[in-house]
Coordinates of C-alpha atoms in Angstrom, one line a residue:
Chain A
M1 CA 15.0 34.7 8.4
E2 CA 12.6 31.8 8.9
L3 CA 9.7 34.1 8.0
F4 CA 11.3 35.0 4.6
M5 CA 12.0 31.3 3.9
S6 CA 8.4 30.4 4.8
L7 CA 7.1 33.0 2.5
T8 CA 9.3 31.8 -0.3
I9 CA 8.3 28.2 0.3
G10 CA 4.6 29.3 0.3
V11 CA 5.1 31.0 -3.1
L12 CA 6.8 27.8 -4.4
F13 CA 3.9 25.7 -3.2
A14 CA 1.4 28.0 -4.7
V15 CA 3.1 28.1 -8.1
G16 CA 3.6 24.3 -8.0
V17 CA -0.1 23.6 -7.2
Y18 CA -1.1 26.1 -9.9
L19 CA 1.1 24.3 -12.5
I20 CA -0.2 20.9 -11.5
L21 CA -3.7 22.0 -12.0
S22 CA -3.0 23.0 -15.7
K23 CA -3.8 20.9 -18.7
S24 CA -0.4 20.4 -20.3
L25 CA 1.7 17.5 -19.0
L26 CA 5.0 19.3 -19.1
R27 CA 3.7 22.1 -16.9
I28 CA 2.4 19.4 -14.5
I29 CA 5.9 17.9 -14.2
L30 CA 7.4 21.3 -13.7
G31 CA 4.9 21.9 -11.0
T32 CA 5.9 18.7 -9.1
S33 CA 9.5 19.8 -9.3
L34 CA 8.7 23.2 -7.8
L35 CA 6.7 21.4 -5.1
T36 CA 9.7 19.2 -4.2
Q37 CA 12.0 22.2 -4.2
G38 CA 9.6 23.9 -1.8
V39 CA 9.4 20.9 0.5
H40 CA 13.2 20.6 0.6
L41 CA 13.5 24.2 1.6
L42 CA 10.8 23.5 4.2
L43 CA 12.9 20.7 5.7
L44 CA 15.9 23.1 6.0
T45 CA 13.8 25.8 7.5
M46 CA 12.0 23.7 10.0
S47 CA 15.2 22.8 11.7
R48 CA 15.8 26.4 12.6
L49 CA 18.2 28.6 10.5
K50 CA 20.6 29.4 13.4
T51 CA 24.1 30.6 12.4
G52 CA 26.8 28.0 13.0
A53 CA 29.7 26.2 11.3
P54 CA 29.0 23.7 8.6
P55 CA 28.7 20.3 10.2
L56 CA 32.3 19.3 9.8
L57 CA 34.2 18.4 12.9
G58 CA 37.4 19.8 11.5
E59 CA 35.9 23.3 11.8
K60 CA 36.3 23.1 15.6
A61 CA 33.5 25.6 16.1
D62 CA 31.4 26.3 19.2
A63 CA 28.2 25.7 17.4
Y64 CA 27.3 23.7 14.3
V65 CA 24.2 23.8 12.2
D66 CA 21.8 20.8 12.5
P67 CA 23.2 18.0 10.3
L68 CA 20.2 15.7 10.3
P69 CA 17.9 17.7 7.9
Q70 CA 20.7 18.0 5.5
A71 CA 20.9 14.3 5.3
L72 CA 17.2 14.0 4.9
I73 CA 17.2 16.6 2.2
L74 CA 20.0 14.8 0.3
T75 CA 18.0 11.5 0.5
S76 CA 14.8 13.2 -0.7
I77 CA 16.6 15.0 -3.5
V78 CA 17.9 11.8 -5.1
I79 CA 14.6 10.1 -4.7
S80 CA 12.7 13.0 -6.3
F81 CA 15.4 13.1 -9.0
G82 CA 14.8 9.5 -9.9
V83 CA 11.1 9.8 -9.9
T84 CA 11.2 13.0 -12.0
S85 CA 13.4 11.5 -14.6
F86 CA 11.0 8.5 -14.8
F87 CA 8.1 10.8 -15.1
F88 CA 9.8 12.7 -18.0
V89 CA 10.5 9.5 -19.9
L90 CA 7.0 8.3 -19.2
A91 CA 5.6 11.6 -20.5
Y92 CA 7.8 11.3 -23.6
K93 CA 6.6 7.7 -24.2
A94 CA 3.0 8.6 -23.6
Y95 CA 3.3 11.5 -26.1
Q96 CA 4.7 9.2 -28.7
K97 CA 2.1 6.6 -28.3
L98 CA -1.0 8.6 -27.4
G99 CA -0.2 11.6 -29.5
T100 CA -1.2 14.3 -27.0
D101 CA 0.1 16.1 -23.9
N102 CA -3.3 17.5 -23.0
M103 CA -4.6 15.9 -19.8
E104 CA -8.2 16.6 -20.8
E105 CA -7.7 14.2 -23.7
L106 CA -6.3 11.5 -21.4
R107 CA -9.6 10.8 -19.6
G108 CA -10.0 7.3 -20.7
D109 CA -12.8 5.2 -22.2
E110 CA -16.1 6.7 -23.2
H111 CA -18.0 4.9 -20.5
E112 CA -15.9 6.2 -17.6
Chain B
M1 CA 19.1 -7.2 19.2
N2 CA 18.0 -9.8 16.7
N3 CA 19.4 -9.9 13.2
L4 CA 16.6 -12.2 12.0
I5 CA 14.1 -9.3 11.5
V6 CA 16.1 -7.7 8.7
F7 CA 15.8 -10.9 6.6
P8 CA 12.4 -10.2 5.1
L9 CA 13.9 -7.0 3.6
L10 CA 17.3 -8.5 2.8
I11 CA 16.1 -11.6 1.0
P12 CA 14.0 -9.9 -1.7
L13 CA 16.6 -7.1 -2.1
T14 CA 19.5 -9.4 -2.8
T15 CA 17.3 -11.6 -5.0
A16 CA 16.3 -8.5 -7.0
V17 CA 19.9 -7.4 -7.5
L18 CA 21.0 -10.9 -8.5
M19 CA 18.2 -11.2 -11.0
I20 CA 19.0 -8.0 -12.8
F21 CA 22.1 -9.9 -14.1
L22 CA 19.9 -12.8 -15.2
H23 CA 17.2 -11.0 -17.1
H24 CA 17.6 -13.2 -20.2
H25 CA 17.3 -16.4 -18.4
I26 CA 13.6 -16.6 -17.6
A27 CA 13.6 -20.1 -16.2
A28 CA 16.4 -19.2 -13.8
Q29 CA 14.6 -16.0 -12.7
R30 CA 11.4 -18.0 -12.0
W31 CA 13.2 -20.6 -9.9
I32 CA 15.3 -18.1 -8.0
S33 CA 12.4 -15.8 -7.2
A34 CA 10.2 -18.7 -6.1
V35 CA 13.0 -20.0 -3.8
S36 CA 13.6 -16.6 -2.3
M37 CA 9.9 -16.1 -1.6
V38 CA 9.7 -19.5 0.1
L39 CA 12.8 -18.5 2.2
N40 CA 11.0 -15.3 3.0
V41 CA 8.0 -17.2 4.3
A42 CA 10.2 -19.3 6.5
A43 CA 11.9 -16.2 7.9
A44 CA 8.6 -14.6 8.6
V45 CA 7.3 -17.7 10.4
M46 CA 10.4 -17.7 12.6
I47 CA 9.9 -14.0 13.4
V48 CA 6.2 -14.6 14.3
S49 CA 7.1 -17.4 16.6
Q50 CA 9.9 -15.4 18.2
V51 CA 7.7 -12.4 18.8
R52 CA 5.1 -14.7 20.2
A53 CA 7.6 -16.2 22.7
E54 CA 9.8 -13.3 23.6
G55 CA 7.8 -10.1 22.8
I56 CA 8.9 -7.2 20.6
Q57 CA 12.1 -7.8 18.7
T58 CA 14.4 -4.9 17.8
L59 CA 17.5 -4.4 15.7
Y60 CA 19.7 -1.3 15.8
M61 CA 21.4 -0.8 12.5
G62 CA 25.1 -0.4 12.9
G63 CA 24.8 -0.7 16.7
W64 CA 23.7 2.8 17.2
V65 CA 21.4 3.0 20.2
P66 CA 18.1 4.7 19.6
P67 CA 17.1 7.5 19.1
Y68 CA 20.3 8.1 17.2
G69 CA 20.4 5.4 14.6
I70 CA 17.8 3.7 12.4
L71 CA 16.2 0.7 13.9
F72 CA 13.9 -2.1 12.8
A73 CA 11.3 -3.2 15.3
A74 CA 9.0 -6.2 14.9
D75 CA 6.0 -6.3 17.1
M76 CA 3.2 -8.8 16.6
L77 CA 1.3 -6.6 14.1
A78 CA 4.4 -6.1 11.9
A79 CA 5.3 -9.8 12.2
L80 CA 1.9 -11.0 11.1
L81 CA 1.8 -8.5 8.2
V82 CA 5.3 -9.6 7.1
L83 CA 4.2 -13.2 7.1
T84 CA 1.0 -12.5 5.2
T85 CA 3.0 -10.4 2.7
A86 CA 5.4 -13.2 2.2
V87 CA 2.6 -15.7 1.6
I88 CA 0.6 -13.4 -0.7
G89 CA 3.8 -12.5 -2.6
T90 CA 4.5 -16.2 -3.2
A91 CA 1.0 -16.7 -4.5
C92 CA 1.2 -13.7 -6.8
L93 CA 4.5 -14.9 -8.1
L94 CA 3.1 -18.3 -8.9
Y95 CA 0.1 -16.7 -10.6
A96 CA 2.4 -14.5 -12.6
F97 CA 4.5 -17.3 -14.1
R98 CA 1.9 -18.3 -16.7
T99 CA -0.1 -15.1 -17.0
I100 CA 2.4 -12.2 -17.2
G101 CA 3.8 -13.1 -20.7
E102 CA 7.3 -13.5 -21.8
Q103 CA 7.8 -9.9 -23.0
R104 CA 7.3 -8.6 -19.5
E105 CA 9.4 -11.4 -18.0
R106 CA 12.3 -10.4 -20.2
H107 CA 12.0 -6.7 -19.1
Y108 CA 12.8 -7.1 -15.5
F109 CA 9.4 -8.1 -14.1
Y110 CA 10.8 -10.4 -11.4
P111 CA 13.5 -7.9 -10.1
L112 CA 10.8 -5.2 -9.9
F113 CA 8.5 -7.6 -8.1
Q114 CA 11.2 -8.3 -5.5
F115 CA 12.0 -4.7 -5.1
L116 CA 8.3 -4.0 -4.4
V117 CA 8.2 -6.8 -1.8
A118 CA 11.4 -5.4 -0.2
G119 CA 9.7 -1.9 0.1
V120 CA 6.6 -3.4 1.6
M121 CA 8.6 -5.4 4.2
G122 CA 10.7 -2.4 5.0
S123 CA 7.6 -0.3 5.6
F124 CA 6.2 -2.9 8.0
L125 CA 9.4 -3.3 10.0
T126 CA 10.9 0.1 10.3
G127 CA 10.8 2.1 13.5
D128 CA 11.8 5.5 12.0
L129 CA 9.5 7.9 10.2
F130 CA 11.9 9.0 7.5
N131 CA 13.0 5.4 6.9
L132 CA 9.3 4.7 6.4
F133 CA 9.3 7.4 3.7
V134 CA 12.2 5.8 2.0
C135 CA 10.6 2.3 2.1
F136 CA 7.4 3.8 0.7
E137 CA 9.4 5.2 -2.2
V138 CA 11.2 1.9 -2.8
M139 CA 7.7 0.3 -3.0
L140 CA 6.2 3.1 -5.1
I141 CA 8.9 3.4 -7.6
S142 CA 8.8 -0.3 -8.3
S143 CA 5.0 0.0 -8.5
Y144 CA 5.3 2.7 -11.1
A145 CA 7.5 0.5 -13.2
L146 CA 5.2 -2.6 -12.7
I147 CA 2.1 -0.7 -13.6
V148 CA 3.5 0.6 -16.9
L149 CA 5.4 -2.5 -17.8
G150 CA 4.1 -3.6 -21.2
G151 CA 3.4 0.0 -22.3
T152 CA -0.2 -0.3 -23.7
K153 CA -2.0 3.0 -24.3
R154 CA -4.2 2.4 -21.3
Q155 CA -1.3 1.7 -19.0
L156 CA 0.6 4.8 -20.1
R157 CA -2.5 6.9 -19.5
E158 CA -3.3 5.6 -16.1
T159 CA 0.4 5.5 -15.0
L160 CA 0.7 9.3 -15.6
K161 CA -2.1 9.9 -13.1
Y162 CA -0.9 7.3 -10.6
I163 CA 2.6 8.8 -10.6
L164 CA 1.3 12.3 -10.2
I165 CA -0.8 11.5 -7.2
N166 CA 2.0 9.6 -5.5
I167 CA 4.5 12.3 -6.1
L168 CA 2.1 14.7 -4.5
S169 CA 1.5 12.5 -1.5
S170 CA 5.2 11.8 -1.1
T171 CA 5.8 15.6 -1.1
L172 CA 3.2 16.1 1.5
F173 CA 4.8 13.2 3.5
V174 CA 8.2 15.0 3.5
A175 CA 6.4 18.3 4.5
A176 CA 4.7 16.5 7.4
V177 CA 8.0 15.0 8.5
A178 CA 9.6 18.4 8.4
Y179 CA 6.8 20.0 10.5
L180 CA 7.0 17.1 13.0
Y181 CA 10.8 17.4 13.2
G182 CA 10.4 21.1 13.7
V183 CA 8.1 20.7 16.6
V184 CA 9.5 17.7 18.5
G185 CA 13.0 17.3 17.1
T186 CA 13.1 13.6 16.5
L187 CA 12.1 11.0 13.9
N188 CA 12.3 7.8 15.9
M189 CA 8.7 6.6 16.3
A190 CA 9.1 5.5 19.9
Q191 CA 10.7 8.8 21.0
L192 CA 8.2 10.7 18.9
S193 CA 5.5 9.0 20.9
T194 CA 6.9 10.0 24.2
R195 CA 7.6 13.6 23.1
V196 CA 4.2 14.1 21.6
A197 CA 2.6 12.8 24.8
E198 CA 4.9 15.2 26.9
A199 CA 4.0 18.2 24.7
G200 CA 0.3 17.4 25.2
Q201 CA -1.1 16.8 21.8
G202 CA -3.2 19.7 20.7
G203 CA -3.0 22.7 18.4
V204 CA -0.1 22.3 16.0
L205 CA 0.4 18.6 16.7
N206 CA -3.2 17.9 15.8
V207 CA -2.6 19.8 12.5
I208 CA 0.4 17.6 11.8
A209 CA -1.6 14.5 12.7
V210 CA -4.3 15.5 10.2
L211 CA -1.6 16.1 7.6
F212 CA -0.3 12.6 8.2
L213 CA -3.8 11.3 7.9
I214 CA -4.2 13.0 4.5
V215 CA -0.8 11.6 3.3
F216 CA -1.5 8.0 4.3
S217 CA -5.1 8.2 3.2
L218 CA -3.9 9.1 -0.3
K219 CA -1.7 6.0 -0.2
A220 CA -4.3 3.7 1.3
G221 CA -7.3 5.0 -0.7
L222 CA -9.2 6.1 2.4
F223 CA -11.7 8.7 1.2
L224 CA -9.0 10.1 -1.2
F225 CA -9.3 7.1 -3.4
F226 CA -10.2 8.9 -6.7
W227 CA -7.0 7.7 -8.3
L228 CA -7.5 4.0 -7.4
P229 CA -10.2 2.5 -9.6
G230 CA -8.6 3.8 -12.8
S231 CA -5.0 3.0 -12.0
Y232 CA -5.8 -0.5 -10.7
S233 CA -7.6 -1.5 -13.8
A234 CA -4.7 -0.8 -16.1
P235 CA -2.0 -3.5 -15.3
P236 CA -2.4 -7.3 -15.7
A237 CA -4.2 -9.4 -13.0
A238 CA -1.0 -10.6 -11.3
V239 CA 0.2 -7.0 -10.8
T240 CA -3.3 -5.8 -9.7
A241 CA -3.5 -8.6 -7.2
L242 CA -0.1 -7.5 -5.7
F243 CA -1.3 -3.9 -5.6
G244 CA -4.7 -4.6 -4.2
A245 CA -3.4 -7.0 -1.6
L246 CA -0.3 -5.1 -0.5
L247 CA 0.0 -1.4 -1.5
T248 CA -3.2 0.0 0.0
K249 CA -2.6 -2.2 3.1
V250 CA 0.8 -0.5 3.7
G251 CA -1.0 2.8 3.8
L252 CA -3.4 1.3 6.3
Y253 CA -0.6 -0.1 8.4
A254 CA 1.0 3.4 8.4
L255 CA -2.3 4.9 9.6
I256 CA -2.7 2.3 12.3
R257 CA 0.9 2.7 13.4
T258 CA 0.8 6.5 13.5
F259 CA -2.6 6.8 15.2
T260 CA -2.0 4.1 17.8
L261 CA 1.7 4.9 18.6
I262 CA 2.2 8.6 18.0
F263 CA -1.0 10.6 17.8
Y264 CA -3.2 8.7 20.2
N265 CA -3.6 11.4 22.9
D266 CA -6.5 13.4 21.4
P267 CA -8.9 10.9 19.8
G268 CA -11.7 13.4 19.9
V269 CA -10.1 15.2 17.0
T270 CA -8.0 12.7 15.0
H271 CA -10.1 9.6 15.4
A272 CA -13.3 11.5 14.7
W273 CA -11.7 12.5 11.4
I274 CA -10.7 8.9 10.6
G275 CA -14.2 7.8 11.5
G276 CA -15.8 10.4 9.2
M277 CA -13.5 9.5 6.3
A278 CA -14.1 5.7 6.9
G279 CA -17.9 6.2 6.7
A280 CA -17.6 8.3 3.6
T281 CA -15.2 5.7 2.0
M282 CA -17.6 2.8 2.7
I283 CA -20.6 4.8 1.2
L284 CA -18.7 6.1 -1.9
G285 CA -17.0 2.8 -2.5
G286 CA -20.3 1.0 -2.1
L287 CA -21.9 3.3 -4.7
G288 CA -19.0 2.6 -7.1
A289 CA -19.3 -1.2 -6.6
L290 CA -23.1 -1.0 -7.4
A291 CA -22.8 1.4 -10.3
Y292 CA -20.4 -0.3 -12.6
S293 CA -20.9 -3.4 -14.7
D294 CA -17.4 -4.3 -15.7
I295 CA -15.4 -6.6 -13.5
P296 CA -12.2 -4.6 -12.9
R297 CA -14.2 -1.6 -11.6
I298 CA -16.4 -3.7 -9.3
L299 CA -13.3 -5.4 -7.8
N300 CA -11.4 -2.1 -7.4
Y301 CA -14.3 -0.5 -5.6
N302 CA -14.4 -3.5 -3.3
V303 CA -10.8 -2.7 -2.3
V304 CA -12.0 0.8 -1.4
I305 CA -14.8 -0.5 0.7
S306 CA -12.6 -2.8 2.7
V307 CA -10.1 0.1 3.3
G308 CA -13.0 2.1 4.8
F309 CA -14.0 -0.9 6.9
I310 CA -10.6 -1.3 8.5
A311 CA -10.3 2.4 9.1
F312 CA -13.6 2.2 10.9
G313 CA -12.0 -0.3 13.3
L314 CA -9.1 2.1 13.8
S315 CA -11.3 5.1 14.5
V316 CA -13.1 3.2 17.3
A317 CA -9.8 2.1 18.7
T318 CA -11.1 -0.1 21.5
Q319 CA -9.3 -3.5 22.1
D320 CA -12.1 -5.3 20.4
A321 CA -12.2 -3.0 17.4
L322 CA -8.4 -3.1 16.9
E323 CA -8.3 -6.9 17.2
G324 CA -11.0 -7.0 14.6
A325 CA -9.2 -4.5 12.4
V326 CA -6.0 -6.6 12.5
L327 CA -7.8 -9.9 11.9
Y328 CA -9.8 -8.3 9.0
L329 CA -6.6 -6.8 7.6
L330 CA -5.0 -10.2 7.4
H331 CA -8.1 -11.7 5.9
D332 CA -8.5 -8.9 3.4
M333 CA -4.9 -9.2 2.1
V334 CA -5.5 -12.9 1.3
A335 CA -9.0 -12.5 0.0
K336 CA -8.2 -9.5 -2.2
A337 CA -5.4 -11.4 -3.8
L338 CA -7.7 -14.4 -4.5
M339 CA -10.3 -11.9 -5.8
F340 CA -8.0 -10.4 -8.4
F341 CA -6.7 -13.9 -9.4
L342 CA -10.2 -15.1 -10.1
G343 CA -11.2 -11.8 -11.8
G344 CA -8.2 -12.1 -14.1
L345 CA -9.1 -15.7 -15.0
I346 CA -12.8 -14.9 -15.6
I347 CA -11.8 -12.0 -17.9
A348 CA -9.4 -14.2 -19.8
A349 CA -12.0 -17.0 -20.1
A350 CA -14.7 -14.7 -21.3
G351 CA -12.5 -12.6 -23.6
T352 CA -14.2 -9.4 -22.2
D353 CA -14.5 -7.5 -19.0
R354 CA -18.1 -6.4 -19.5
L355 CA -20.6 -8.4 -17.5
K356 CA -23.3 -8.0 -20.1
E357 CA -21.3 -10.0 -22.6
M358 CA -20.8 -12.9 -20.3
G359 CA -23.0 -15.8 -19.2
G360 CA -23.2 -19.5 -18.6
M361 CA -19.6 -20.1 -17.7
I362 CA -20.3 -22.5 -14.9
G363 CA -20.6 -25.3 -17.5
R364 CA -17.1 -24.9 -18.7
Y365 CA -15.4 -23.6 -15.6
P366 CA -17.2 -25.1 -12.6
L367 CA -14.3 -25.0 -10.2
L368 CA -13.6 -21.3 -11.0
G369 CA -17.2 -20.5 -10.5
W370 CA -17.5 -22.2 -7.1
L371 CA -14.2 -20.7 -5.9
F372 CA -15.6 -17.2 -6.8
F373 CA -18.8 -18.0 -4.9
V374 CA -16.9 -19.0 -1.8
L375 CA -14.8 -15.9 -2.1
A376 CA -17.8 -13.7 -2.3
L377 CA -19.2 -15.2 0.9
A378 CA -15.9 -14.8 2.6
L379 CA -15.6 -11.1 1.6
A380 CA -19.1 -10.4 2.8
G381 CA -18.3 -12.1 6.1
V382 CA -20.5 -15.2 6.1
P383 CA -19.7 -17.2 9.3
P384 CA -17.5 -20.2 8.6
L385 CA -15.2 -18.2 6.3
S386 CA -12.4 -15.7 7.1
G387 CA -14.2 -12.4 6.8
F388 CA -16.5 -13.2 9.7
P389 CA -14.5 -13.1 13.0
G390 CA -12.8 -9.8 12.1
K391 CA -16.1 -8.1 11.1
L392 CA -17.8 -9.4 14.2
L393 CA -15.1 -8.1 16.5
M394 CA -15.1 -4.7 14.8
L395 CA -18.9 -4.4 14.9
R396 CA -18.9 -5.3 18.6
G397 CA -16.2 -2.7 19.3
G398 CA -18.3 -0.1 17.3
L399 CA -21.4 -0.9 19.3
D400 CA -19.5 -0.8 22.6
A401 CA -18.1 2.6 21.7
E402 CA -21.6 3.7 20.8
A403 CA -20.6 4.6 17.2
Y404 CA -24.0 3.4 16.0
G405 CA -24.1 5.3 12.7
L406 CA -20.7 4.0 11.6
T407 CA -21.5 0.5 12.7
A408 CA -24.7 0.6 10.6
I409 CA -22.8 1.8 7.6
A410 CA -20.2 -0.9 8.1
L411 CA -23.0 -3.6 8.3
A412 CA -24.7 -2.2 5.2
S413 CA -21.4 -2.2 3.3
S414 CA -21.2 -6.0 3.8
L415 CA -24.5 -6.3 2.0
V416 CA -23.2 -4.1 -0.9
V417 CA -20.0 -6.3 -1.1
L418 CA -22.1 -9.4 -1.3
Y419 CA -24.5 -7.9 -3.9
S420 CA -21.7 -6.6 -6.1
L421 CA -19.8 -9.9 -6.1
M422 CA -22.9 -12.0 -6.5
K423 CA -23.8 -9.8 -9.5
I424 CA -20.5 -11.0 -11.1
F425 CA -21.2 -14.6 -10.1
M426 CA -24.7 -14.7 -11.4
Q427 CA -24.2 -12.8 -14.6
A428 CA -20.9 -14.5 -15.6
F429 CA -21.6 -18.1 -14.4
W430 CA -25.3 -18.5 -14.7
G431 CA -27.7 -18.1 -17.6
E432 CA -27.3 -18.9 -21.3
E433 CA -23.8 -19.6 -22.6
K434 CA -22.9 -16.7 -24.8
P435 CA -21.4 -17.7 -28.2
E436 CA -18.7 -15.0 -28.2
F437 CA -16.6 -16.8 -25.7
A438 CA -12.9 -16.6 -26.4
A439 CA -12.0 -19.2 -29.1
Q440 CA -9.2 -20.6 -27.0
P441 CA -10.6 -22.0 -23.8
V442 CA -8.5 -21.0 -20.8
K443 CA -6.7 -23.8 -19.0
P444 CA -5.2 -22.6 -15.8
S445 CA -1.8 -24.2 -15.4
R446 CA -0.5 -26.0 -12.3
T447 CA 1.2 -22.9 -10.8
I448 CA -2.0 -20.9 -11.2
W449 CA -4.0 -23.7 -9.4
L450 CA -1.3 -23.7 -6.7
A451 CA -1.7 -19.9 -6.2
L452 CA -5.5 -20.2 -6.2
G453 CA -5.4 -23.2 -3.9
M454 CA -3.0 -21.5 -1.4
T455 CA -5.1 -18.4 -1.1
A456 CA -8.4 -20.2 -1.1
A457 CA -7.2 -22.6 1.6
L458 CA -6.1 -19.7 3.7
V459 CA -9.5 -18.0 3.3
V460 CA -11.1 -21.1 4.6
L461 CA -8.5 -21.9 7.3
L462 CA -8.4 -18.3 8.6
G463 CA -12.2 -18.6 9.2
I464 CA -12.3 -22.1 10.7
G465 CA -9.0 -21.8 12.6
S466 CA -9.6 -18.2 13.7
E467 CA -9.3 -19.4 17.3
S468 CA -5.6 -20.2 16.9
V469 CA -4.9 -17.0 14.9
Y470 CA -6.8 -15.0 17.5
A471 CA -4.1 -15.5 20.2
L472 CA -1.6 -13.8 17.8
V473 CA -4.0 -11.1 16.8
S474 CA -4.9 -10.2 20.3
Q475 CA -1.2 -9.9 21.2
A476 CA -0.9 -7.5 18.2
A477 CA -3.9 -5.5 19.4
D478 CA -2.6 -5.4 23.0
G479 CA 0.5 -3.7 21.6
L480 CA -1.6 -1.2 19.8
V481 CA -3.8 -0.4 22.8
H482 CA -0.8 0.0 25.1
P483 CA 1.9 1.8 23.0
Q484 CA 4.0 1.9 26.2
S485 CA 5.2 -1.7 25.5
Y486 CA 6.5 -0.7 22.1
I487 CA 8.3 2.4 23.5
E488 CA 9.9 0.4 26.3
A489 CA 11.1 -2.4 23.9
V490 CA 12.7 0.1 21.6
L491 CA 14.1 2.6 24.1
K492 CA 15.1 0.2 26.8
E493 CA 18.8 0.9 26.8

């Protein structure tokens, strides 16, 4: 199971990196989202995908899954959610003011 | 257990929350933020004296004994950095009062400033890797907002790149944490250290160490600094001073902490990487500082050079070199803040940031000119000033460890720093007075003079009084050379 997850995460990373290297700003933001998805799955996978009850003591099971990575992922999700929404608004504002979403045209001053 | 060490985080955090409600009352915001920064300095002084007297202080959040809960740990390095951050933060705040502009003040400048300080303090004090990630994000998200606040075209353009790079490095940080958790099964730094040592660092742990090196290098601007010169020239001087003095140094602190506490077992691999990157950083940063003739670029490349310089001390990792690195880190935070303050004033006075269009300013602004001169000497490491003792110790460490090539690069980089800053001094302050000076002559207000005076006095005092600082610094370096003391203090129960 870990192998399949690793392959999926690898594909997510590859697609994310490919999108980040493109010219259009929206594709770049989508790329960062895919990367964060990949990394959250990686956190889940790296704590071993053993079968066990959900981490609720009421389940009274013999074995539970590791609760720590779930908390880490939850933290990371809300952080990346905040950053992504800020990034979207920034891209919108930049499009309004600079009139382009092409990163090639956002190089800067002529002497740089 | 010591509740005092959470105060450097708690004070700016509560102040920031309070000030969100007061965003129309600019005078109130100024007063409250200034008072809170002074309180923070007082708390930091108390922490330093406590760590000096009683050794490493720890605080277990919610009473959970490590490794199960989150903990704060203040060793001497963290305590000194917290104190420097509090002092520099105060200076930046005073400088911002008259330079940042009412528009920005109305739009939550002070709360964002306090959130940034809270993130920096948290990063210095935390004893948990994932908590470090969260504090990094607190710091970075406030820095995104501070860098774009004002919304000029240039700021928008550079912020897009800055955010992208930092999202990328944060993603890599989480990936590195995931790998490390997968291998050793803990996130508490002290327990990580023992488990990495037990596992015998090598193979996969070295790969993870290099991944951490890449992550923190992106944040600190060590070799992977391609984003830094552009991003740091976009925001106003008060914000750049805050970034140049604090943000890159947090990355450096994280590097020092990880590679002296967790991944210290195989220096042949990890520290060789750091050494190579440090050498390349000094060379490339030096080339940048020589190549450009506009003030922001020259100053930004000087930030890069000093990051490389401190990383050189870390890569050598003898007691001497680490003492030097800590001492130089403290000096550099102060001096870089002063450098950006003065740079901002020079640009405002000349009405341009191009050196070619400046000249003869010493007649109108003598004090500014001589302050800049003293600063240039201090950054280059001329003896009575603050840059000298740190540099000397690091070079001695480098020679003792027989890292001759790196030591030579480090020495040469001091010359480049001196040349690039003297270029600014001579072209801006000497020569014929250019007629196209800004019509309104710049008169620094009292708060600006206070900020300049504070940092300049520190630059001089850290040099002259380095003997008294040295006792503290060598205690910090002792802790870095012997990570066992940190582990025992944290895991003692």
